[in-house]
XYZ file of C-alpha atoms in Angstrom:
504
model
C 15.862 -6.217 8.002
C 17.215 -8.765 4.941
C 15.477 -11.544 3.130
C 16.277 -15.203 4.043
C 17.470 -17.376 1.330
C 15.395 -20.639 0.010
C 16.347 -22.999 -2.281
C 14.135 -23.604 -5.137
C 10.961 -25.943 -4.626
C 10.266 -28.412 -7.379
C 6.838 -29.415 -7.584
C 6.720 -32.460 -9.869
C 10.059 -33.718 -9.159
C 11.761 -36.879 -10.050
C 14.724 -36.668 -7.537
C 15.519 -35.044 -4.084
C 17.203 -31.901 -3.843
C 17.978 -30.394 -0.681
C 18.955 -26.629 0.423
C 20.349 -24.947 3.497
C 17.053 -23.770 4.578
C 14.079 -25.762 5.124
C 10.810 -25.753 7.247
C 11.021 -24.358 10.784
C 10.503 -27.809 12.376
C 13.347 -29.160 10.185
C 15.421 -26.524 11.727
C 14.672 -27.239 15.031
C 15.446 -31.231 14.577
C 18.643 -30.373 12.619
C 18.197 -32.145 9.859
C 17.193 -32.045 6.145
C 14.029 -30.563 4.210
C 13.070 -31.719 0.916
C 10.888 -28.254 1.304
C 7.958 -29.748 -0.109
C 4.311 -28.084 -0.648
C 2.315 -27.063 1.282
C 4.091 -29.155 3.961
C 7.270 -30.909 3.407
C 7.734 -34.740 2.890
C 10.046 -35.380 5.773
C 7.497 -34.117 8.237
C 4.131 -35.696 6.680
C 5.791 -39.332 6.199
C 7.078 -39.087 10.267
C 3.461 -37.529 11.212
C 5.069 -34.195 12.481
C 3.326 -30.612 11.837
C 5.675 -28.787 9.193
C 5.317 -25.260 10.437
C 6.524 -23.730 7.315
C 8.942 -21.549 5.541
C 10.149 -18.517 5.992
C 11.545 -15.315 3.782
C 11.374 -11.864 4.955
C 12.231 -11.377 8.962
C 12.963 -15.115 10.297
C 10.594 -17.668 10.821
C 7.085 -17.874 9.955
C 4.569 -18.327 12.310
C 1.889 -21.146 12.017
C -0.912 -19.151 11.859
C -1.654 -15.148 10.627
C -3.145 -14.957 14.084
C -0.179 -13.204 16.202
C 1.500 -10.730 14.018
C 4.411 -8.776 14.417
C 2.492 -5.438 13.875
C -0.830 -4.343 16.093
C -3.982 -5.469 14.598
C -7.563 -5.165 15.233
C -10.023 -7.741 15.275
C -11.223 -6.779 12.236
C -7.780 -6.423 10.691
C -6.980 -10.349 11.835
C -10.316 -11.265 9.876
C -8.780 -9.712 6.866
C -5.383 -11.161 7.035
C -6.983 -14.589 7.860
C -9.288 -14.195 4.524
C -6.179 -12.949 2.989
C -3.881 -16.436 3.964
C -6.750 -18.540 3.858
C -8.693 -17.212 0.260
C -7.257 -14.724 -1.242
C -3.548 -15.932 -1.914
C -4.597 -19.238 -2.984
C -6.910 -18.027 -5.522
C -5.357 -15.135 -7.613
C -2.395 -17.106 -8.789
C -4.395 -19.150 -11.209
C -3.024 -22.300 -12.562
C -0.049 -22.005 -11.278
C 1.445 -21.930 -7.550
C 3.221 -18.967 -7.059
C 5.301 -18.303 -3.761
C 4.697 -14.338 -4.358
C 1.359 -15.432 -2.813
C 1.705 -17.963 -1.040
C 5.104 -17.046 0.808
C 6.052 -13.447 0.356
C 3.098 -11.577 0.752
C 1.957 -13.325 3.862
C 5.441 -12.691 5.518
C 6.124 -9.700 4.548
C 2.958 -8.323 5.474
C 3.415 -9.478 9.214
C 6.120 -7.040 9.568
C 6.502 -4.328 6.878
C 3.449 -1.772 7.604
C 3.608 -0.711 3.554
C 2.617 -4.506 2.950
C 0.733 -5.095 5.553
C -1.938 -1.747 4.760
C -1.583 -2.571 1.519
C -2.203 -6.266 2.061
C -5.631 -5.610 4.215
C -7.102 -3.154 1.760
C -6.686 -6.202 -0.896
C -8.030 -8.809 1.231
C -11.070 -6.790 2.370
C -11.416 -5.572 -1.879
C -11.066 -9.677 -2.536
C -14.025 -10.241 0.306
C -16.701 -8.106 -0.980
C -16.257 -9.634 -4.631
C -16.281 -12.766 -3.545
C -18.826 -12.780 -0.747
C -20.996 -9.996 -2.045
C -20.813 -8.249 1.482
C -21.418 -5.044 2.733
C -18.696 -2.891 0.939
C -15.630 -1.672 3.232
C -14.997 1.592 1.185
C -13.934 3.453 4.290
C -11.556 0.457 5.329
C -10.025 0.295 2.340
C -9.435 3.846 1.841
C -7.833 4.304 5.070
C -5.688 1.629 4.632
C -4.928 1.972 1.138
C -3.890 5.839 1.849
C -1.581 4.207 5.435
C 0.038 2.114 2.636
C 0.821 5.001 0.711
C 1.887 6.972 3.202
C 4.795 4.098 4.597
C 6.093 3.572 1.601
C 6.841 7.773 1.556
C 9.606 6.782 3.324
C 11.000 3.715 1.341
C 11.058 6.180 -1.979
C 13.195 8.298 0.228
C 15.550 5.498 1.123
C 15.760 3.741 -2.081
C 17.617 1.187 -1.220
C 17.419 -2.785 -2.154
C 14.950 -3.461 0.717
C 13.035 -0.642 -0.141
C 12.547 -1.274 -3.607
C 11.900 -4.413 -2.523
C 8.977 -3.177 -0.717
C 7.831 -0.404 -3.264
C 7.234 -3.248 -5.547
C 5.431 -6.126 -3.165
C 3.075 -3.491 -2.279
C 2.365 -2.236 -5.919
C 1.435 -5.775 -7.031
C -0.895 -5.501 -3.562
C -2.343 -2.348 -5.736
C -2.543 -3.734 -9.084
C -4.164 -6.515 -7.689
C -6.977 -4.455 -5.932
C -7.760 -1.817 -8.812
C -8.288 -5.339 -11.094
C -10.552 -6.775 -8.821
C -12.374 -3.425 -8.757
C -12.242 -3.075 -12.263
C -10.266 -0.319 -12.430
C -7.978 -1.164 -14.850
C -6.570 2.161 -15.640
C -5.635 2.359 -12.186
C -3.854 -1.137 -12.259
C -2.561 0.041 -15.601
C -0.890 2.676 -14.304
C 0.764 0.796 -11.107
C 1.930 -1.627 -13.825
C 3.911 0.680 -15.628
C 5.740 2.300 -12.471
C 6.571 -0.682 -11.265
C 8.453 -1.491 -14.594
C 9.910 2.121 -14.671
C 10.905 0.843 -11.270
C 12.497 -1.941 -12.346
C 14.165 -0.541 -15.087
C 16.174 2.604 -13.491
C 16.846 0.334 -10.584
C 18.680 -2.384 -13.172
C 16.597 -4.679 -10.133
C 19.160 -7.664 -9.772
C 17.458 -10.555 -8.657
C 19.609 -11.334 -5.715
C 17.578 -13.485 -4.030
C 14.038 -15.873 -4.023
C 12.142 -12.957 -2.693
C 13.412 -11.127 -5.783
C 13.000 -14.129 -8.122
C 9.485 -14.176 -7.156
C 8.443 -10.375 -7.183
C 10.198 -10.463 -10.960
C 7.447 -13.533 -11.552
C 4.800 -11.711 -11.088
C 5.833 -8.981 -12.633
C 6.936 -10.803 -16.301
C 3.286 -11.721 -16.250
C 1.884 -8.110 -15.488
C 4.035 -7.134 -18.440
C 2.674 -9.612 -20.679
C -1.064 -8.272 -20.400
C 0.005 -4.962 -20.770
C 2.337 -4.847 -24.015
C -0.429 -7.388 -25.384
C -2.864 -4.029 -25.088
C -0.678 -1.536 -25.831
C 2.995 -1.034 -26.656
C 5.421 0.392 -23.427
C 8.910 2.321 -24.798
C 11.219 0.108 -22.838
C 15.187 -0.529 -23.744
C 16.372 -3.575 -25.810
C 15.580 -7.370 -24.604
C 16.315 -8.532 -21.210
C 18.782 -10.858 -21.130
C 17.389 -14.368 -21.417
C 18.960 -17.663 -19.926
C 19.806 -20.599 -21.481
C 16.812 -23.706 -21.814
C 18.096 -26.325 -19.018
C 18.272 -29.844 -19.821
C 15.313 -31.128 -18.065
C 12.165 -28.535 -16.368
C 12.104 -29.998 -12.673
C 8.304 -28.470 -12.545
C 5.850 -27.473 -15.099
C 6.777 -23.536 -13.290
C 10.243 -23.905 -14.573
C 9.304 -24.439 -18.079
C 6.407 -21.377 -17.567
C 8.982 -18.812 -16.102
C 11.224 -20.196 -18.799
C 8.320 -19.203 -21.681
C 7.615 -15.708 -19.735
C 11.307 -14.407 -20.293
C 11.039 -15.356 -23.955
C 7.576 -14.310 -24.625
C 8.274 -11.222 -22.648
C 11.507 -10.803 -25.131
C 9.700 -11.307 -28.326
C 6.937 -8.788 -26.959
C 9.858 -6.081 -26.051
C 11.239 -6.875 -29.595
C 8.635 -6.436 -31.900
C 8.384 -2.760 -29.972
C 11.204 -2.011 -32.069
C 10.932 -0.092 -34.632
C 10.715 -1.281 -38.407
C 13.527 -1.491 -40.318
C 15.744 -4.023 -38.332
C 19.392 -3.807 -37.481
C 21.214 -6.757 -37.610
C 21.337 -7.521 -33.789
C 18.199 -7.574 -33.745
C 17.742 -9.907 -36.862
C 20.044 -12.120 -34.474
C 18.139 -11.552 -31.065
C 14.734 -12.828 -33.545
C 16.757 -15.952 -34.398
C 18.187 -16.399 -30.706
C 14.557 -16.277 -29.689
C 13.054 -18.967 -31.953
C 15.987 -20.885 -31.303
C 14.907 -21.156 -27.759
C 11.619 -21.363 -28.468
C 12.119 -24.663 -30.284
C 14.461 -26.012 -27.445
C 11.733 -24.928 -24.889
C 9.868 -27.516 -26.777
C 12.354 -30.309 -27.230
C 13.113 -29.569 -23.054
C 9.666 -29.697 -22.082
C 8.538 -32.640 -24.213
C 11.200 -34.899 -23.140
C 11.097 -33.878 -19.048
C 9.019 -35.697 -16.956
C 6.664 -33.227 -15.993
C 5.267 -33.722 -19.664
C 3.828 -36.894 -18.657
C 1.211 -38.543 -16.073
C -1.651 -36.889 -16.648
C -4.406 -38.498 -14.570
C -7.628 -35.871 -14.715
C -8.767 -32.509 -16.148
C -7.640 -30.588 -13.796
C -4.120 -32.125 -14.701
C -4.111 -31.249 -18.034
C -4.834 -27.845 -18.186
C -1.234 -26.612 -16.871
C 0.775 -28.707 -20.263
C -2.070 -27.286 -22.137
C -2.424 -23.559 -21.337
C 1.500 -24.194 -21.803
C 1.576 -25.586 -25.091
C -1.265 -23.032 -26.248
C 1.318 -20.025 -24.802
C 4.225 -21.530 -26.515
C 2.459 -21.606 -29.692
C 1.435 -18.153 -29.571
C 4.474 -16.611 -28.544
C 6.192 -18.785 -31.392
C 3.895 -17.196 -34.047
C 4.822 -13.648 -32.809
C 8.580 -14.379 -33.143
C 8.108 -15.625 -36.071
C 6.520 -12.118 -37.057
C 7.603 -9.727 -34.720
C 10.133 -7.642 -37.250
C 7.459 -7.849 -40.497
C 5.029 -4.708 -40.538
C 2.931 -7.024 -43.230
C -0.175 -8.258 -42.337
C -0.318 -10.735 -44.846
C 2.261 -12.197 -43.194
C 0.287 -14.090 -40.760
C -1.066 -16.357 -43.705
C 1.754 -17.935 -43.144
C 1.091 -19.014 -39.497
C -2.489 -20.233 -39.986
C -0.964 -24.041 -39.312
C -0.092 -22.849 -36.294
C -2.819 -20.650 -35.779
C -5.055 -23.978 -36.236
C -3.150 -25.951 -33.589
C -2.987 -23.147 -31.500
C -7.013 -23.002 -31.316
C -7.406 -26.835 -31.014
C -4.992 -26.233 -27.672
C -7.508 -23.199 -26.785
C -10.743 -25.474 -27.758
C -9.395 -28.269 -24.982
C -9.161 -25.775 -22.615
C -12.752 -24.370 -23.199
C -13.980 -27.902 -23.296
C -12.127 -28.861 -19.749
C -13.624 -25.529 -18.263
C -16.771 -26.392 -19.588
C -17.080 -29.859 -17.838
C -14.931 -28.608 -14.900
C -15.434 -24.986 -14.053
C -13.017 -24.800 -11.344
C -10.549 -26.554 -13.589
C -9.266 -23.351 -14.944
C -10.370 -20.511 -12.295
C -11.236 -22.604 -9.215
C -13.597 -20.769 -6.484
C -17.260 -19.324 -6.520
C -18.429 -17.708 -9.384
C -18.568 -14.217 -8.203
C -14.304 -14.526 -7.228
C -13.037 -16.457 -10.630
C -10.849 -13.132 -11.289
C -6.772 -14.109 -11.356
C -3.802 -12.297 -11.408
C -2.174 -14.685 -14.041
C -1.986 -15.431 -17.613
C -4.964 -17.852 -18.566
C -6.495 -18.308 -21.740
C -7.924 -14.924 -22.719
C -5.196 -13.132 -23.990
C -3.937 -16.473 -26.624
C -8.125 -16.372 -27.697
C -7.884 -12.151 -28.030
C -4.950 -12.892 -29.986
C -6.249 -15.406 -32.433
C -9.211 -13.590 -32.971
C -7.282 -9.810 -34.258
C -4.376 -12.077 -35.906
C -5.901 -15.045 -37.858
C -7.526 -13.928 -41.265
C -9.043 -17.561 -41.273
C -12.633 -16.987 -40.981
C -13.508 -20.039 -39.643
C -10.987 -20.481 -37.142
C -11.384 -16.687 -35.649
C -14.843 -17.088 -35.391
C -14.335 -19.975 -33.263
C -12.099 -18.024 -31.198
C -15.247 -15.232 -30.785
C -17.251 -17.868 -29.798
C -15.411 -19.233 -27.095
C -14.837 -15.527 -25.782
C -18.170 -15.009 -25.801
C -18.796 -17.784 -23.461
C -15.689 -16.620 -20.604
C -16.868 -15.365 -17.071
C -13.646 -15.579 -15.371
C -11.530 -12.109 -15.454
C -7.518 -12.406 -15.554
C -5.263 -9.636 -14.072
C -6.263 -6.391 -16.311
C -7.941 -8.608 -19.411
C -11.546 -8.816 -18.405
C -13.916 -11.096 -20.377
C -16.794 -8.938 -21.942
C -14.312 -6.131 -22.468
C -12.022 -8.421 -24.404
C -14.773 -9.861 -26.343
C -16.059 -6.836 -27.285
C -12.977 -5.175 -28.412
C -12.036 -8.597 -30.526
C -15.620 -8.737 -32.321
C -15.129 -4.915 -33.078
C -12.013 -5.027 -34.569
C -13.297 -8.575 -36.819
C -15.982 -6.060 -37.929
C -14.595 -3.803 -38.838
C -11.491 -5.797 -40.974
C -14.196 -8.425 -42.876
C -17.066 -6.426 -43.038
C -19.549 -8.068 -45.488
C -16.476 -9.482 -47.057
C -17.246 -12.924 -46.896
C -21.052 -12.216 -47.918
C -19.341 -12.303 -51.829
C -19.381 -15.616 -53.847
C -15.559 -17.072 -53.751
C -14.337 -15.034 -51.761
C -11.661 -17.140 -48.917
C -8.464 -15.072 -48.404
C -9.011 -11.446 -46.484
C -6.803 -9.230 -48.524
C -4.486 -6.484 -47.188
C -6.577 -4.037 -47.819
C -8.880 -4.942 -45.329
C -6.447 -5.722 -42.622
C -5.716 -3.576 -39.479
C -2.223 -3.520 -38.039
C -0.450 -3.382 -34.582
C -3.927 -2.020 -32.360
C -3.599 -0.155 -29.167
C -6.321 -1.065 -26.815
C -6.650 1.784 -24.512
C -9.522 2.716 -22.034
C -10.304 6.285 -21.218
C -10.982 6.181 -17.717
C -11.714 4.253 -14.782
C -14.455 2.609 -14.469
C -14.852 1.659 -17.956
C -17.282 3.411 -20.226
C -14.840 3.778 -23.478
C -12.485 1.858 -25.101
C -10.198 3.667 -27.916
C -8.742 0.993 -30.858
C -5.724 3.134 -32.054
C -4.779 1.584 -35.031
C -1.446 2.363 -36.895
C -1.603 1.004 -40.815
C -4.860 2.461 -42.148
C -6.417 5.932 -42.990
C -9.994 6.436 -41.042
C -11.810 6.676 -44.276
C -11.138 3.404 -45.118
C -13.395 2.281 -42.343
C -16.664 1.432 -42.508
C -17.130 2.787 -39.676
C -20.995 1.901 -37.352
C -23.345 4.081 -35.288
C -21.487 2.174 -32.206
C -18.087 4.205 -32.780
C -17.033 7.789 -33.069
C -14.003 8.611 -35.097
C -11.407 10.872 -33.673
C -7.928 10.725 -36.020
C -6.834 7.460 -35.949
C -9.135 6.901 -32.692
C -12.608 4.331 -32.452
C -13.946 4.508 -29.034
C -16.670 1.379 -28.317
C -19.220 2.510 -26.294
C -19.631 -0.310 -24.128
C -21.445 1.321 -20.446
C -24.654 -0.638 -21.752
C -22.846 -3.998 -22.560
C -21.180 -4.533 -19.576
C -21.650 -4.454 -15.308
C -20.006 -1.555 -14.750
C -18.043 -0.746 -10.807
C -19.671 2.430 -9.507
C -17.096 3.374 -7.419
C -14.935 5.816 -8.317
C -11.146 5.092 -8.319
C -9.176 5.940 -4.837
C -7.844 9.598 -4.816
C -4.058 9.540 -3.436
């Protein structure tokens, strides 16, 4: 079995592009397909039903009701929920072919992914609808997925690696929805290790879609704590024009990840590392020029339309600050980026205003189902709060964090707000109570911080600081001091999911 290759889909396309593949209807008619989503323009314009696309295992039937693998009535209901609710909710502001195509199609043909998808769908349905928990159902399919994966680990071929990585993403999502963030991070790190060890090549669209998800997950983990990885991955050149906002997002992901990977290298940079930093900064400038010149930047007609471009610019601003300072160990250097922090905060405030006016704009769906797996504005808000030492700006970020209700992957809002506020308290202490004090001195600033959860479900969070000794901190009654670790007891302040993590 192998993946079929599809042409790239453009969502805000100004010119028509064709590929050798297309929707099932156009294939039967033997006509060119423009591969629009969710239905191609050729079918819609001629009044025909567009039967969709196929990537995995041949043509995709119109409904999940006739899977290639035998399933029960309850399992069919879970697959229908996966198709209609889960995969439309989790991608966030940017549509993801991994969710809308690859996971759905693979779950129809590959047992390991089918069982992982059933477990994920059952958990998501419980979170959204608040129905009776399906723990036995979830556990049974979780274990069956792992059992089927054993054969793929033994085979270790290209197709098996794809199956493993798709299932890994499903497991990450499931654990995030259950509040088991330690297990979710473990899955992410194991997936990244497989990618590194296999020197994973993106030879098909399926590979591209898998790597797109892992790229976002890698950013989420790196901003919590460092990963021991090799040198930055190859970053492709910025094109002359972005065909869609999603193309711009994928390009920015690559630059952000390369910056974070560069930041994890030891201080005492070699000439090659300095060149890599300059290359990233040059490409970030090029990215902004191309994005602003692209047609996708214009024509915003509603608040919902405004979310994607504002979110893009916020992440670009954050990535630029990181790139400027990724090889600098002096916390005072962040003051040189105060103008960018102010710009970033303006962009984040705009997103928050949109979210308050229209909650579905940032995270569509019912209140209990507002979790997404993509990057949103939690990460930039956290970055402003812990790295900008302008009192007004960082407290503005804290104020927004306190009001955020949706989860973004392994970043849950309550924990993020609590950690951010505790870091600010440790740094500022009573500094601003003194007259004429404006600039937080180096002696008060904390360097790079790793955020580690003790176990699932979350009861303690450890903040590991690298720059200052324990004796220098004003430790409150809410913090236990162990060497350079600070554990914040948050069990009374968070809604903790009571179930234990699954045992493999």
